mmCIF file of C-alpha atoms in Angstrom:
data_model
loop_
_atom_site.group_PDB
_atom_site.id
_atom_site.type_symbol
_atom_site.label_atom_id
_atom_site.label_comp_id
_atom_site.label_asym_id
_atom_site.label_seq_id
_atom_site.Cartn_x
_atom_site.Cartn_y
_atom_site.Cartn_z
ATOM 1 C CA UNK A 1 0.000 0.000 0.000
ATOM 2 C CA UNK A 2 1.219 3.300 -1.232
ATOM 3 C CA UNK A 3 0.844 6.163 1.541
ATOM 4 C CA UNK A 4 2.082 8.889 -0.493
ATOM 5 C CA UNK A 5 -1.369 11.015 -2.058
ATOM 6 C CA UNK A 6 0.745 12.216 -4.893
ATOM 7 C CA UNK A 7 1.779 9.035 -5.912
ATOM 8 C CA UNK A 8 -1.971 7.426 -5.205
ATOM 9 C CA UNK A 9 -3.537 10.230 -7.546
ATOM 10 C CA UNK A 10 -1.441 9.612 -10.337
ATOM 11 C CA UNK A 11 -2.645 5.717 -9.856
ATOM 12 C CA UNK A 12 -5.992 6.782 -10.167
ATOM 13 C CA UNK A 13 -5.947 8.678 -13.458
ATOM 14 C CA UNK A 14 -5.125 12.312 -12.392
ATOM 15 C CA UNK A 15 -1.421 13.099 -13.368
ATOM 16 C CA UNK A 16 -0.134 15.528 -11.307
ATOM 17 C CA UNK A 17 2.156 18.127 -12.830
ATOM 18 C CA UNK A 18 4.183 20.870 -11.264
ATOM 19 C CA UNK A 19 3.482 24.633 -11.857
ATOM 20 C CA UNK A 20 7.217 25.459 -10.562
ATOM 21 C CA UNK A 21 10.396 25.705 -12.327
ATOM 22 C CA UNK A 22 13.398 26.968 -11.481
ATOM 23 C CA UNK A 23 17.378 26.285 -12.171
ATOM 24 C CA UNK A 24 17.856 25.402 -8.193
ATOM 25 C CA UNK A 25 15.267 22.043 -8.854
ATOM 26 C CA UNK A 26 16.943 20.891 -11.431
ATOM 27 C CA UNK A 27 20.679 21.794 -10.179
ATOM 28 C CA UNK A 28 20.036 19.838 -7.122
ATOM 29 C CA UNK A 29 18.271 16.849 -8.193
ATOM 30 C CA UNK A 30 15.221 17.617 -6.430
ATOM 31 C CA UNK A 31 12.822 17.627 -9.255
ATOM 32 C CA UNK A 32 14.111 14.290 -10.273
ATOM 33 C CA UNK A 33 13.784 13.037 -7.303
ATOM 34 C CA UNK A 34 9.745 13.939 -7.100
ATOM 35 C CA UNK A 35 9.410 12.310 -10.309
ATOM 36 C CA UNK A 36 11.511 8.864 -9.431
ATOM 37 C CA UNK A 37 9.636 8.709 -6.706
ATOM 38 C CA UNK A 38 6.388 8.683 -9.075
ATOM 39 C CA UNK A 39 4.851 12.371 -7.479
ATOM 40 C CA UNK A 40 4.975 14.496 -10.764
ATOM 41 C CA UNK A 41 4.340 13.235 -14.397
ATOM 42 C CA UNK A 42 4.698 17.225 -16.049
ATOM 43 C CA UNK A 43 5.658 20.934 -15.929
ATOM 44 C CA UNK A 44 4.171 23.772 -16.412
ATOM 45 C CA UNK A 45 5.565 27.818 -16.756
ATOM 46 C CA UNK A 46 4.806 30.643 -16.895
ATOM 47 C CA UNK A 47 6.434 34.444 -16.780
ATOM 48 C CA UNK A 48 5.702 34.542 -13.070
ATOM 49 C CA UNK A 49 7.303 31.639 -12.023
ATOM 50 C CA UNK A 50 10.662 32.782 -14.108
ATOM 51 C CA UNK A 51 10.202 36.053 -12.503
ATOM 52 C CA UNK A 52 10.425 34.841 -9.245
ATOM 53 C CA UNK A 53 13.190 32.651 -9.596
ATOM 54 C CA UNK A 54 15.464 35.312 -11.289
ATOM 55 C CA UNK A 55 14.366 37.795 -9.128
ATOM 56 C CA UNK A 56 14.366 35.842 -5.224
ATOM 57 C CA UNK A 57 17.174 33.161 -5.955
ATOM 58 C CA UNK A 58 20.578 33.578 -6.923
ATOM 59 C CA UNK A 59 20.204 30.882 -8.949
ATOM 60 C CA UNK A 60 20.449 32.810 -12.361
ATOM 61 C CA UNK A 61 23.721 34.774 -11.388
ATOM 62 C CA UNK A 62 26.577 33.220 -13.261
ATOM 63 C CA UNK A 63 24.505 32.847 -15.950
ATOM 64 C CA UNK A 64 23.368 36.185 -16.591
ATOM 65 C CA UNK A 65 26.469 37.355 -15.681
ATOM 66 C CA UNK A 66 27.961 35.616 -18.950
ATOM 67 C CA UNK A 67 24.790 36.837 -21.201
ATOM 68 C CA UNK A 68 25.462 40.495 -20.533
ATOM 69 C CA UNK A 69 29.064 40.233 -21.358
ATOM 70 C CA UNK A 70 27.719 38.919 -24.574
ATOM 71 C CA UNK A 71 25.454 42.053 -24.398
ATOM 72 C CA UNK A 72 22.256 40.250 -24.492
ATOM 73 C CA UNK A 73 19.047 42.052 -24.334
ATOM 74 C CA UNK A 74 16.845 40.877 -21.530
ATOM 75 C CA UNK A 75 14.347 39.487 -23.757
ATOM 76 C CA UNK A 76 16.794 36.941 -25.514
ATOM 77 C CA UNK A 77 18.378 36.492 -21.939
ATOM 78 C CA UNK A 78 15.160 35.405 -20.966
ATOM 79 C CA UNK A 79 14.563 33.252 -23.760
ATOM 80 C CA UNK A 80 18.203 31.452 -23.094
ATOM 81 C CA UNK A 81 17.629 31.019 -19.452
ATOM 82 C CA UNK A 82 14.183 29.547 -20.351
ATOM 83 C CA UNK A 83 15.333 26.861 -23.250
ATOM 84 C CA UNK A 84 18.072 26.064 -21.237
ATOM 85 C CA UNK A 85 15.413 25.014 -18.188
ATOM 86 C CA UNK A 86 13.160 23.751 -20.342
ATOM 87 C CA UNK A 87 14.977 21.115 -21.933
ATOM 88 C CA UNK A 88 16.845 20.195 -18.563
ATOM 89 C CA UNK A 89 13.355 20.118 -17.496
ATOM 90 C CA UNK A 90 12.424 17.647 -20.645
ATOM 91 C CA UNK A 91 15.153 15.114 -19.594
ATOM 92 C CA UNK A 92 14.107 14.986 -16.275
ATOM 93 C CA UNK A 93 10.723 13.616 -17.541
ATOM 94 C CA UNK A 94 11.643 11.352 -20.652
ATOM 95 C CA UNK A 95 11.563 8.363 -18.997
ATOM 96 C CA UNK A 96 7.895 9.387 -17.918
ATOM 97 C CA UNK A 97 7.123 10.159 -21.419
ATOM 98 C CA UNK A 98 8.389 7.008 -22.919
ATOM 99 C CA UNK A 99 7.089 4.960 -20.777
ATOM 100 C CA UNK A 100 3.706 6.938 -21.000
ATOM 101 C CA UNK A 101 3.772 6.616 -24.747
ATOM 102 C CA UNK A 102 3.427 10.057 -25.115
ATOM 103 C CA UNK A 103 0.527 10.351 -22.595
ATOM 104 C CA UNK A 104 2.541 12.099 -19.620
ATOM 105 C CA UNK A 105 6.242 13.610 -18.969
ATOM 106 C CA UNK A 106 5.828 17.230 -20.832
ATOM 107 C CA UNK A 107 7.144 20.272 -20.073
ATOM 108 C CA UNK A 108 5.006 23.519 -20.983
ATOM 109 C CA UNK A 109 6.165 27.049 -22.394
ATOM 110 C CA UNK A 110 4.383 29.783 -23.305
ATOM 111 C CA UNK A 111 4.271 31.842 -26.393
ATOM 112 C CA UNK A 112 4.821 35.399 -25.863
ATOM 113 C CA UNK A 113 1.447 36.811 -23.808
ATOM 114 C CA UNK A 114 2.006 40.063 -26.289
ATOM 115 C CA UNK A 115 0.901 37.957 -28.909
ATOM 116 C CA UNK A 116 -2.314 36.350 -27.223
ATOM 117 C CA UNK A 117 -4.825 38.608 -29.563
ATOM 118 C CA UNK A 118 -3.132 37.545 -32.756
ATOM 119 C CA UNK A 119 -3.113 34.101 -33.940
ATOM 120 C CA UNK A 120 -0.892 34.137 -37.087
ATOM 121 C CA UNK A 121 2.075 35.182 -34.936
ATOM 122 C CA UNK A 122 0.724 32.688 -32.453
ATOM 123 C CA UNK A 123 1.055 29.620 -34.620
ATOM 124 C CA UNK A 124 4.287 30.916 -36.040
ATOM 125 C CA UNK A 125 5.790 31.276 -32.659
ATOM 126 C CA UNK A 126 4.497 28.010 -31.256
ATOM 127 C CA UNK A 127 6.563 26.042 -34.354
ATOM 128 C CA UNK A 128 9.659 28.145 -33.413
ATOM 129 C CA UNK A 129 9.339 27.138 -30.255
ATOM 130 C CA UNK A 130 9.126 23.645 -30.777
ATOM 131 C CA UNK A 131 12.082 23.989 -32.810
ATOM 132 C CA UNK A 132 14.253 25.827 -30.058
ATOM 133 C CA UNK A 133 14.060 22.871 -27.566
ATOM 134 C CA UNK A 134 14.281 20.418 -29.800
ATOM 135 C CA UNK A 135 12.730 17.638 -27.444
ATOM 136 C CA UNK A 136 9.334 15.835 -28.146
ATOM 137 C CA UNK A 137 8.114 15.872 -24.743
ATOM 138 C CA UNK A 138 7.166 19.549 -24.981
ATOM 139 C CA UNK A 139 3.617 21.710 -25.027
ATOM 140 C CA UNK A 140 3.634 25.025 -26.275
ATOM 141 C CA UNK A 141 1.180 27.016 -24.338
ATOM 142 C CA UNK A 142 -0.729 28.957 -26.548
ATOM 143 C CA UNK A 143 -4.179 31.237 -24.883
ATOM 144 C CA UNK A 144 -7.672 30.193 -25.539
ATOM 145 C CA UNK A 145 -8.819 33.246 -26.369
ATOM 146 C CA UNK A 146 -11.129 33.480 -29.728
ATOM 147 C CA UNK A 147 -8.629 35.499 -31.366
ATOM 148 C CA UNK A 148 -6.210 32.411 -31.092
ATOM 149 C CA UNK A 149 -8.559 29.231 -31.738
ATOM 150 C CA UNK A 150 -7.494 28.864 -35.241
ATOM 151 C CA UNK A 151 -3.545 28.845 -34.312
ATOM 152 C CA UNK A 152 -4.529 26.109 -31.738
ATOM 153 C CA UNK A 153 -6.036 24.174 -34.650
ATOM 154 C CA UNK A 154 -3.074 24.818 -36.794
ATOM 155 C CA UNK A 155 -0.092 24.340 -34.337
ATOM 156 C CA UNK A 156 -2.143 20.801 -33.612
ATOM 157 C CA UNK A 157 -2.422 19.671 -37.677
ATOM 158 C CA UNK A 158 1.350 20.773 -37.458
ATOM 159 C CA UNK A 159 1.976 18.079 -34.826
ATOM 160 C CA UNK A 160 2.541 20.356 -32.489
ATOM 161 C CA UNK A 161 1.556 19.596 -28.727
ATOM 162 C CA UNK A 162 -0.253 22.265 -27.088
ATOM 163 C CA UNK A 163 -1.154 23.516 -23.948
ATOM 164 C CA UNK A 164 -4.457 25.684 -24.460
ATOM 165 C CA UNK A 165 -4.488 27.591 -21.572
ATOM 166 C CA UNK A 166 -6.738 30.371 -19.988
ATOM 167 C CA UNK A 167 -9.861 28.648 -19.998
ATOM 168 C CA UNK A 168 -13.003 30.113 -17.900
ATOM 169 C CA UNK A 169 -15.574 29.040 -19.087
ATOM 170 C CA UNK A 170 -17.482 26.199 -20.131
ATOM 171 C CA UNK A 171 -18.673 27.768 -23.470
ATOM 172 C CA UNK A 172 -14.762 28.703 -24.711
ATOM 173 C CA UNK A 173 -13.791 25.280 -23.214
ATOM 174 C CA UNK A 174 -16.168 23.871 -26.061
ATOM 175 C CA UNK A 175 -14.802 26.137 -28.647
ATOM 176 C CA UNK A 176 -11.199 24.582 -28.054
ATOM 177 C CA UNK A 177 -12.017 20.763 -28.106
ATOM 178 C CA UNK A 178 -13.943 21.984 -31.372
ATOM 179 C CA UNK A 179 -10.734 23.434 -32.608
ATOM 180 C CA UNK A 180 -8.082 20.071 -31.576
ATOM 181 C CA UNK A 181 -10.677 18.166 -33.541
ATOM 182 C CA UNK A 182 -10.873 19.931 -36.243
ATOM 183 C CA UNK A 183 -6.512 20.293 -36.550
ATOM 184 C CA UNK A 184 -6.724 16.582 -35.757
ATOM 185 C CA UNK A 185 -8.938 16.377 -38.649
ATOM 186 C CA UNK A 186 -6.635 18.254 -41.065
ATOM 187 C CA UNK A 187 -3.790 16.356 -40.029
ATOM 188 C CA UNK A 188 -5.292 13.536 -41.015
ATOM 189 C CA UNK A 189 -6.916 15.207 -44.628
ATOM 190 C CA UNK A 190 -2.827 15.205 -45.181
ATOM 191 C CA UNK A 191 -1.980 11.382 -44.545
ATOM 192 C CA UNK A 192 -0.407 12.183 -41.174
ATOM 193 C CA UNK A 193 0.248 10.588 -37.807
ATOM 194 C CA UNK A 194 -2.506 11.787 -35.228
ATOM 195 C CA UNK A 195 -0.833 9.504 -32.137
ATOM 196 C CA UNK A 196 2.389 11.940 -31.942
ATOM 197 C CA UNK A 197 0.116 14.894 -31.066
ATOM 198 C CA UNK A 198 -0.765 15.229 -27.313
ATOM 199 C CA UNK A 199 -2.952 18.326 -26.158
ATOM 200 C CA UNK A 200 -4.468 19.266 -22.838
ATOM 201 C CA UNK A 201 -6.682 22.032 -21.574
ATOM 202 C CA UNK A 202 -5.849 24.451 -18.942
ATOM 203 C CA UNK A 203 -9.661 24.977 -17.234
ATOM 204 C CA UNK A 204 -8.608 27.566 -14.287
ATOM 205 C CA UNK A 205 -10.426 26.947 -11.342
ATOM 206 C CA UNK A 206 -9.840 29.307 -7.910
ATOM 207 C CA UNK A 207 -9.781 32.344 -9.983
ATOM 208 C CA UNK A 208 -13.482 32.069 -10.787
ATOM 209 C CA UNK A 209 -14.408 31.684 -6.547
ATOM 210 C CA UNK A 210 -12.536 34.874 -5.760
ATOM 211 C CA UNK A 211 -14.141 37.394 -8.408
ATOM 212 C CA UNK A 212 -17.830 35.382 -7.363
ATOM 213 C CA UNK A 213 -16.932 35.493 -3.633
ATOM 214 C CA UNK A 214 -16.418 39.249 -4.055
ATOM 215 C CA UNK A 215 -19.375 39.802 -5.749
ATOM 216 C CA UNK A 216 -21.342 37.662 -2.644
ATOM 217 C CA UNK A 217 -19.502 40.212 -0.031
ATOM 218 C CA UNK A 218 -20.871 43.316 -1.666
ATOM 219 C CA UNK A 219 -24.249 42.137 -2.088
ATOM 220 C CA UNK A 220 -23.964 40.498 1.791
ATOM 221 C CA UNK A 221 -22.888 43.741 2.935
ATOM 222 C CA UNK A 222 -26.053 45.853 1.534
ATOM 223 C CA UNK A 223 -28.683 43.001 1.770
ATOM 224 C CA UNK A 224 -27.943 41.682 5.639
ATOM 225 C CA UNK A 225 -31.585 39.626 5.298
ATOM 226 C CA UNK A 226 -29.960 37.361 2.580
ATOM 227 C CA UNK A 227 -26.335 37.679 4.086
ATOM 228 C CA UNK A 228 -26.791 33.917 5.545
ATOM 229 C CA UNK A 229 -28.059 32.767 1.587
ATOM 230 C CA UNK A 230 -25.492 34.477 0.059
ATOM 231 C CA UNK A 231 -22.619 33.535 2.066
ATOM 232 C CA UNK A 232 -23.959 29.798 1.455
ATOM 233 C CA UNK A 233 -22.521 29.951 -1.928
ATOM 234 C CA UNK A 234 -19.321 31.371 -1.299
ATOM 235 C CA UNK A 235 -16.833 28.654 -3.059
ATOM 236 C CA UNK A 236 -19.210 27.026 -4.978
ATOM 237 C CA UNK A 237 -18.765 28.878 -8.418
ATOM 238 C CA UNK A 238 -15.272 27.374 -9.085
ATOM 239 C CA UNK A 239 -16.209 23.513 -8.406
ATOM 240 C CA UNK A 240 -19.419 23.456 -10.681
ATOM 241 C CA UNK A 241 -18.222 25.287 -13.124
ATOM 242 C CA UNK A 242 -15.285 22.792 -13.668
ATOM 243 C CA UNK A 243 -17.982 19.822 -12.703
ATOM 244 C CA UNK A 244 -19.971 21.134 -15.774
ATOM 245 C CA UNK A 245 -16.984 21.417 -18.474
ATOM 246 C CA UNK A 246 -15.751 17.867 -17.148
ATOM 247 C CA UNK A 247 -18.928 16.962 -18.173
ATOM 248 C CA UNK A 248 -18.564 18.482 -21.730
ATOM 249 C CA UNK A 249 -15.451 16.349 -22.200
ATOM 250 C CA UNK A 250 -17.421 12.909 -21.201
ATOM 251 C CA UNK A 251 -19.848 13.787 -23.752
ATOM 252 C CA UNK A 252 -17.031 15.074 -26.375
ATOM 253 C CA UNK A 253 -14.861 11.682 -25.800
ATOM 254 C CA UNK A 254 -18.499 9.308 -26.618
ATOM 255 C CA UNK A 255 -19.301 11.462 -29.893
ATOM 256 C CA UNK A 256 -19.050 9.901 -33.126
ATOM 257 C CA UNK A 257 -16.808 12.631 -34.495
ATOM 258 C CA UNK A 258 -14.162 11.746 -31.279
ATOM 259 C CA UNK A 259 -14.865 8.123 -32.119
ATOM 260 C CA UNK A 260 -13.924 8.126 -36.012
ATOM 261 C CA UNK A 261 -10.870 10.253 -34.367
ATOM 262 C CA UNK A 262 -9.754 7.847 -32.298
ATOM 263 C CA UNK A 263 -10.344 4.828 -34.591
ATOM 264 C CA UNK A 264 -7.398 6.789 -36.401
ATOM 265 C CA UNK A 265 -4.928 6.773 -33.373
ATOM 266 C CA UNK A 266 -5.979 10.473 -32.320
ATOM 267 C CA UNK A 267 -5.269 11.213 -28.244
ATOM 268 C CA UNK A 268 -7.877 12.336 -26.306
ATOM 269 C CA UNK A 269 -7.122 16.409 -24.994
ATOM 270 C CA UNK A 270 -7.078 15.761 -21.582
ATOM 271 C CA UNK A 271 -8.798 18.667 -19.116
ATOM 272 C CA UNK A 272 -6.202 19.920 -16.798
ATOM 273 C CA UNK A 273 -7.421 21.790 -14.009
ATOM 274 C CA UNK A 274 -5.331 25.290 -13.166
ATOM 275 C CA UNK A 275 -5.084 27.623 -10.699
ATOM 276 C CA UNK A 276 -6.623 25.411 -7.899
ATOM 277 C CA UNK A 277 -4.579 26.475 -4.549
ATOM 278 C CA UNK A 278 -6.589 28.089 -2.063
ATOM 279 C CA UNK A 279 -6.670 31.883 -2.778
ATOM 280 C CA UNK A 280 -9.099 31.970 0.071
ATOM 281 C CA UNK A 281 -7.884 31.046 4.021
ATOM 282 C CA UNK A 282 -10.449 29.900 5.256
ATOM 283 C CA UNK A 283 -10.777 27.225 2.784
ATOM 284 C CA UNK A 284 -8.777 24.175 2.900
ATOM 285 C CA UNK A 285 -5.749 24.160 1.162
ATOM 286 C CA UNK A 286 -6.477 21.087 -0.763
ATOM 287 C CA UNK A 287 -10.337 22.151 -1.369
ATOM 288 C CA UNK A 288 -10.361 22.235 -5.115
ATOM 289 C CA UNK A 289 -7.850 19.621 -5.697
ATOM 290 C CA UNK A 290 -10.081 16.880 -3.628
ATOM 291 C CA UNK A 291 -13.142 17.830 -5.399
ATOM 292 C CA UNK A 292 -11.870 17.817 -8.760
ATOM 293 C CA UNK A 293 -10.603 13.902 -8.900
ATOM 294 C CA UNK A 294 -11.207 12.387 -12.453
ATOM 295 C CA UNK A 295 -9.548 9.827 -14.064
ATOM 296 C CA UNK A 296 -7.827 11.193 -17.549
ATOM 297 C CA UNK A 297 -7.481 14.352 -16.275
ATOM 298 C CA UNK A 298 -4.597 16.515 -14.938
ATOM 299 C CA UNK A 299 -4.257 18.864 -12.283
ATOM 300 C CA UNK A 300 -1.126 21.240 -12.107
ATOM 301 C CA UNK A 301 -0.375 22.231 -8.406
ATOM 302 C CA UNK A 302 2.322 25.003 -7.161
ATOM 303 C CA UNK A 303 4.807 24.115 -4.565
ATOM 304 C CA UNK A 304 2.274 24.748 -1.296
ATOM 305 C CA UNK A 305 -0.399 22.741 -2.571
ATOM 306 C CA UNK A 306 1.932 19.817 -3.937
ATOM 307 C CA UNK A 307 3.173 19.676 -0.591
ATOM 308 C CA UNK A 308 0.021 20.384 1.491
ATOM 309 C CA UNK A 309 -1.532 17.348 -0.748
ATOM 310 C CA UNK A 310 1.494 15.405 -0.332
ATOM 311 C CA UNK A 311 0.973 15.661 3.606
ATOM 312 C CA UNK A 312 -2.416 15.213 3.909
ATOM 313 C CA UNK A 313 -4.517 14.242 0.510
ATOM 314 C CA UNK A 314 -7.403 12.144 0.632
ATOM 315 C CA UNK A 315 -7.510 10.628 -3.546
ATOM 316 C CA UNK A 316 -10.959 9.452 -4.625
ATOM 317 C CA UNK A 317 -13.158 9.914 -8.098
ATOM 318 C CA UNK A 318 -15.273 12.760 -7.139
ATOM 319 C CA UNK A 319 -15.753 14.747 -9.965
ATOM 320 C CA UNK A 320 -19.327 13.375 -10.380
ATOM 321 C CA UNK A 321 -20.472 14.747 -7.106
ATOM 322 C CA UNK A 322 -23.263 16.697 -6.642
ATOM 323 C CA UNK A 323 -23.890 17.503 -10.482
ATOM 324 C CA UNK A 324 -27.311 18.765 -9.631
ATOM 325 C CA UNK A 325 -26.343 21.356 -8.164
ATOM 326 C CA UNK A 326 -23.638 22.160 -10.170
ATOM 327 C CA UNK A 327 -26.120 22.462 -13.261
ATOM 328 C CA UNK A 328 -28.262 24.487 -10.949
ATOM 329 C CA UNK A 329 -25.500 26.846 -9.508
ATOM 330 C CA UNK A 330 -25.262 29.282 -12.937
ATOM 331 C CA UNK A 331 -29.200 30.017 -12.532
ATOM 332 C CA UNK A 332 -28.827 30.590 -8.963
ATOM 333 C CA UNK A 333 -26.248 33.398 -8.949
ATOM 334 C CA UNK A 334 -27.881 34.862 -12.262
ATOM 335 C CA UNK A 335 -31.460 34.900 -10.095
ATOM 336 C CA UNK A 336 -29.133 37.164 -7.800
ATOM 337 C CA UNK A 337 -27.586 39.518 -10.878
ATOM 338 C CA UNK A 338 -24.522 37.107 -10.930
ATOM 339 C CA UNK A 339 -23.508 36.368 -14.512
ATOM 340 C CA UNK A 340 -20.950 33.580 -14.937
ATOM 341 C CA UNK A 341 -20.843 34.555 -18.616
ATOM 342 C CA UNK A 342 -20.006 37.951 -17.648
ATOM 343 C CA UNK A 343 -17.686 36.719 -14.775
ATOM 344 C CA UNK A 344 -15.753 34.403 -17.270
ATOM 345 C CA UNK A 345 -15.525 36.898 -19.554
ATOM 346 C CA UNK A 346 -14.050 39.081 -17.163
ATOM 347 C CA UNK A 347 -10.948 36.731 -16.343
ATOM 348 C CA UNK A 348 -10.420 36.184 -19.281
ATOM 349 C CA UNK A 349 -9.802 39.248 -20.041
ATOM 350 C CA UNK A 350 -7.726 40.295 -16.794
ATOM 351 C CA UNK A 351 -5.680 36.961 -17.500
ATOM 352 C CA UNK A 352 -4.405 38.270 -20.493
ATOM 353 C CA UNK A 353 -3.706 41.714 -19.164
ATOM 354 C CA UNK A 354 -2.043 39.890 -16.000
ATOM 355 C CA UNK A 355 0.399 37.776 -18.085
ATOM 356 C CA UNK A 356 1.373 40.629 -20.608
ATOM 357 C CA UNK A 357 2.466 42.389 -17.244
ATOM 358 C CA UNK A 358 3.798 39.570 -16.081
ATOM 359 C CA UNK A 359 5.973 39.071 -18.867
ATOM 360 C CA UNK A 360 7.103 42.879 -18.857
ATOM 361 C CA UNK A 361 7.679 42.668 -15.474
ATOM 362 C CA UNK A 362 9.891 39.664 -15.747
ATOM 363 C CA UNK A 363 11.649 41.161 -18.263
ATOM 364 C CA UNK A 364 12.561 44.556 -16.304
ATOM 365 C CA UNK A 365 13.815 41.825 -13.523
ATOM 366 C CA UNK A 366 15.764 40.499 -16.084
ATOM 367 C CA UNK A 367 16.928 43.923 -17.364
ATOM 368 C CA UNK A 368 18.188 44.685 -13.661
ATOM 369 C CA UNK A 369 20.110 41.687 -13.512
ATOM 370 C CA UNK A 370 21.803 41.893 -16.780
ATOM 371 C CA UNK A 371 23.175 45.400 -15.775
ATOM 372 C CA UNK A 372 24.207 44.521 -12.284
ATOM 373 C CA UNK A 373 27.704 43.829 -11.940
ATOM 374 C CA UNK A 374 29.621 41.317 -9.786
#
């Protein structure tokens, strides 16, 4: 009997993959370790998680040391640092991959979050990309945003693996499996392999609770008769809304179009739930984690919540709990003037603002280090 919850939810069907990278993981055998001892089966990055490990470790100093005497701008220092962890990153997990057949062991990095409203230079940069690490366990994360559905579509009848991320809603979660089909289906038209092509997509989950939350609060605060009803949903957005697009890919995966897909060797775009630490205290720190178990799924967890879940996890399939409620939750907050269109919309839109900062910010940290001396 295993006693390690990382290693039991993996068993299950959920692969657990790490949103952390940094040079000091890989440097001191740490993040090999987690995945010998069958706790992680992927990566994922991001700008943020670059920025703080340039910016709070010491990690990066020899290194970007030797790019500035080379005069490197900060933006292809970046880049270097980032290839150079990615595909250290990609070793670590080839074993996982190979012995996955494809189905686990990637490493994810993102296009530039500049380009997240224009999908030509999208697709273009995701093939670059895939070029500059030069290892096949790799997703290029490319946004879900309507502007960039076609590039998803093409970067996937390129044979390119992609991480769709930015997902909010249930609606633009249909609009993506829509557009893997339909590059799988290209691919295909052209007398290619659809089993080298691997896709999942990034549904973000704890975002959704802290915008509706807030909302709840306000209205609590002015309409104290209700305050007990209202605060009864508080936390509840996140969880249905992830029930209900879980539920989307069950019916996706039994459709005849998946079907004739799959006949052809096509792999199945796997949800992976984002974002799902605790933003919230008085929440358990493994809240959505434990209520979004699914088999062929994936859930991406920070360093907190891969140790919080590592301590103290509880695995068990309950995705399918409590879908009544979950299909009655949207009608609910919109009797109260709650729209979870409007809401979704609304990250959407502040997750593209927040990475395009992100990634400026990350590259003024990057800036600062390249002209420090010593």
């Amino acid at each position: 009997m295993i006693d390690n919850p990382l290693v039991r939810l993996n068993q299950i069907g959920q692969s657990v993959w790490y949103d952390n990278i940094r040079r000091g993981l890989l440097e001191s055998g740490e993040l090999r370790r987690m995945v010998q001892a069958g706790e992680l089966r992927g990566v994922t990055s991001n700008p943020t998680i670059f920025e703080n490990a340039i910016a709070r470790t010491d990690e990066y100093h020899s290194a970007l040391l030797a790019l500035s005497e080379k005069r490197y701008t900060a933006e292809q220092a970046y880049e270097q640092l980032a290839l150079e962890d990615i595909r250290a990153a990609a070793d670590v997990f080839l074993p996982v991959y190979e012995q996955s057949r494809g189905a686990d062991g990637y490493i994810s990095l993102e296009v530039s979050p500049a380009l997240a409203l224009d999908s030509d230079a999208t697709w273009k940069e995701a093939g670059r990309l895939k070029i500059a690490v030069g290892r096949p366990n790799l997703m290029v994360k490319i946004p879900g945003t309507l502007d960039c559905l076609d590039a998803v579509r093409r970067a996937i009848a390129d044979g390119i693996c992609v991480n769709v991320t930015l997902l909010f809603s249930v609606r633009r979660y249909r609009n993506v499996m829509e557009a893997y089909a339909a590059g799988l289906e290209d691919r295909a038209s052209r007398g290619l392999a659809l089993d080298c092509v691997s896709s999942v997509a990034s549904f973000f989950v704890s975002r959704l609770d802290t915008l509706v939350d807030r909302k709840l609060d306000q209205m609590a605060g002015v309409d104290r008769a209700r305050g007990a009803e209202l605060q009864a949903l508080r936390g509840k957005a996140a969880i249905a809304n992830t029930r209900l697009a879980f539920q989307e890919f069950s019916a996706f995966r039994r459709s005849q179009r998946w079907l004739d897909l799959s006949a052809k060797g096509a792999r199945l775009q796997r949800p992976l739930w984002a974002s799902t630490s605790t933003k919230d205290p008085t929440y358990p720190d493994t809240y959505y984690v434990e209520a979004l178990i699914a088999p062929e799924t994936v859930n991406t967890m920070p360093p907190a919540t891969v140790a919080a879940y590592r301590d103290h996890g509880n695995p068990a399939i309950r995705i399918g709990e409590d879908l009544e409620e979950a299909r009655a939750l949207p009608g609910r907050l919109a009797q109260l003037g709650i729209s979870l269109e409007q809401v979704t919309d609304q990250l959407e839109k502040e997750g593209i603002d927040a990475f395009q900062r992100s990634f400026q910010s990350m590259l003024s940290v990057v800036e600062n280090r390249l002209s420090a001396k010593g």
